Amino acid sequence: MSPLLEARGLTTVFETRAGLLPAVRDVSFTVAAGEIVGLVGESGSGKSVTGFSLLGLIDPPGRIAAGSVRLDGEELIGLEQGRLRALRGRSIAMVFQDPSTTLNPLLTIGAQMRLALEAHGGRDASAMRARAIETLSQVGIADPAARLGAYPHQFSGGMRQRVAIAIALLNRPKLIVCDEPTTALDVSIQAQILSEMRDLARNIGTAMIWISHDLAVVSSIASRILVMYAGRVLETGPTRDVLSAPRHPYTQGLLDSLPAHATPGTALRQIPGSTPSLVDIGPGCAFAPRCARASEACASDPAESVAGNRRWRCHHPIAAVA
Amino acid sequence: MTGEAPLSAFWLEFRRNRVALAALGVVATVLLVALLAPLIAPQDPYDLSRLRLTDARRPPGFIGSGGYVHWLGTDAQGRDLLSAILYGLRISIQMGLIAGAIAFTIGATLGAFAAFRGGWVEALIMRVVDLQLSFPAILLALVLAALLGQGKWQLIAALVAAQYAYFARTAHGAASAERAKDYVEAALSTPLPTPRVVMRHILPNCLPPLIVVATVQVANSIALEATLSFLGLGLPVSEPSLGMLIANGFQFMLSGRYWISIYPGLALIILIVAINLVGDQIRDQLNPRLRR
Amino acid sequence: MPGYALQRLAQAIIVMMVISVMVFAGVHAVGNPIDVLISPDATQAIREQAIRAYGLDQPLWRQYLDFLGRLARGDFGRSFLYNMPVLDLIASRLPATLELTLAAVIGATALGVPLGIYAGYRPSSILSRAIMAASILGFSVPTFWIGLVLIFVFAVNLGWLPAGGRGATVSVLGVEWSFLTLDGLRHLLLPALNLSLFKFAMMVRLARAGTRELMLTDTIKFARAAGESEWTILSRHVLRLIAIPIVTVFGLEFGSTLAFAVVTETIFSWPGVGKLIIDSISSLDRPVMVAYLMLVALLFIVINLLVDLAYAALDPRLRAQHA
């Protein structure tokens, strides 16, 4: 069976005054129907740009320079705008990081939900209203019928994000790209929404790409993860395998910096250095300058190694646990 | 914000906008031409003894009794229009610059003072400034010009009164922002007298936004002066600015003698548009929100 | 909400009082209207009679109090020049000015906002550049000169439209209006166009700047991610979001357009209050000047109040605050 989404060699660049900035470089992955895939990386690793690229929402001066994205077998890159618009929200939807900036502050949430439904052929007012109420209750909003007339500022941050998620769910998309939807929220609400979303995805069979800088968050929801660094996918595989036996030193570094992995009373371990500037990125492994295992070989681009359902890009991978 | 390097970097960026660069060239040329008017104008338009009524209201290209070509035609008194425009530019620019400079000084001082004094003084000053800003400049200038009578300094007073509030508002905004910064707190806690702190530290940092306002306001002053002169509330007839030249030509417009009004107007517009284009570029360059 | 409105009303009354003092003092500060009113060779008796008749023998504060008292009764005094009640005089001229100003401001907004949104939506297209060039011109070129050019081109050269006057009017509810007759409309077109250019430029810039900033926000990106069409995004989200600054400027600019009507009315011989104030300034017709300035101030305050209320209507967040 072919996957729901298949990205091949996706490359997105930004033209800046300082030069061409490759935010996403040769990224390939698949998402099966109903699957939750985690996309993890530090800020500036290109994970959000990857998400926006999938929906064709890259604004100038950025553009998708190369690659292919197939959704249900249909090529999205270079697709005519009208068709792409028809797919957005209906086949592939997206939820953003900060719910206080994504919702229109001047429209009631009922009106905003109606606009999203009308965008995909919604005509019958009472049917649209019923669907809006249904999705609002799916995301755990109490008394949804009454809340339709409320404005975004009348909701708390967590509730606002639930509304945004409901809007993404309205047209029953097959895939939702969630770009750090819990990062701006309180930790307790974060956990709550995470578990709700996991159940929701299972119940309605929607696939998700969950983007986060937080390995702990991603590992709690995703069955498979992709680790991104400087626009590249460095390692990918089933979440459990990657966490228990990372092959890439960068993944290991991310794991070591998690509080849960630290010995109580000792300082958290950090990856030395900081993310490189993408403008003057060289041909070699981008992580090499911060990597304890780096050697001269790392000046050249590591090829992708494959073992079973795991892939990584490293000249000196951590040995597999026997 | 001081020193050579930022200034030359500023210039390098400015140079990249060709439209702004061309506009700057136009402004410089107009200034030069106005300055050199007595040397390059074919005729001294104020020397009434040289005017011949037989030369009056002639179209562009006419060769009059002086034996030279009136490239832009002549006005109702037989004055060479090109000469009248060159001299008119001198007066218009002079008025704009003087009014702008006085408004700048008064407004910036008032705004910075309000920001530092705080309390009810600040509230009162800024309230008056806001009230004036919401009141159309032209009305204020109109009333003042009417009350104070005709004359150069009366007109300048009217222009200043109509414009100082913009400087005060800008200076107040910038100074309040600076005031809140740590280095100012530190400087204020030294035994240095407050006015010196203001002069040394605050004003230099408030200058960029004030310069933007100044460019725009000089252009506005010139336009406002022309408008008042056109309405007959501006300079006395002995000092014809561009606005008065245009007004004088108005009555001949209906009989098709367009040049008496149109050419002085074109000179005015070229000057104002050029100043505004330069001002736009400076503002864009100083606006951190538009920087990439 | 009522508390908020009351508070704003009290503020407005205080501001009106301050303005009335300033206007009164300013207008009385210079010039002696008697010199204008009565010929220099009039007898002393006639002079004194006139001074008493106009109350000019009273001390200033007394004149001011009388003035306030008369204001409260709606009596603005008589024009020295026209020898008729100022209120009647202004009332007879005001409709012409309001008609001209409204036509200009509404025209500028109806045209400027869509063009500005387009220029902000496609900032690098040729049409956008042309729109912006036009707005720079509209900003820079003095109103009176554009008026002259309009007259020269459309009235003198092409002969399509009249150069001045108000044309035929229709009386509705006792007020004469030009825009209801074809001839009146023909007379209205050029002056309204003239007066609107500056506002048009301003609306274009405002709408463009607002749209440009909005297009980069998550609100718009989220709407796009939901599959909403570009038309829906512009007409339902962008227009709604830039409406607040536009309403503010619309209100404030209505006042300043009213003031700039002075210039346009002079050029096009439009018989409104603008021409009246120019005449009254040159003849030191104090009651008219005072009444005009008070009227403009009042209009400003009323407009400001309306703008504030419109804010609340447009922005649900503010509605919550004042509730």
PDB file of C-alpha atoms in Angstrom, chain A residues 1 37 63 81 105 113 115 146 198 248 260-261 279 308:
ATOM      1  CA  MET A   1       0.000   0.000   0.000  1.00  0.00           C
ATOM      2  CA  VAL A  37       5.038  11.192  12.753  1.00  0.00           C
ATOM      3  CA  ARG A  63      10.441  29.107  -2.529  1.00  0.00           C
ATOM      4  CA  GLN A  81      -2.922  27.373  -7.008  1.00  0.00           C
ATOM      5  CA  PRO A 105      -9.523  38.524  16.783  1.00  0.00           C
ATOM      6  CA  MET A 113     -15.437  28.056  11.259  1.00  0.00           C
ATOM      7  CA  LEU A 115     -15.390  30.534   6.434  1.00  0.00           C
ATOM      8  CA  ALA A 146     -23.113  28.715  22.951  1.00  0.00           C
ATOM      9  CA  ARG A 198      -3.475  11.218  20.352  1.00  0.00           C
ATOM     10  CA  HIS A 248      23.258   9.684  15.248  1.00  0.00           C
ATOM     11  CA  ALA A 260      14.340  12.613  32.534  1.00  0.00           C
ATOM     12  CA  HIS A 261      17.661  11.161  31.436  1.00  0.00           C
ATOM     13  CA  VAL A 279      23.893  30.879   4.724  1.00  0.00           C
ATOM     14  CA  GLY A 308      15.500  -2.116   8.538  1.00  0.00           C
TER      15      GLY A 308
END
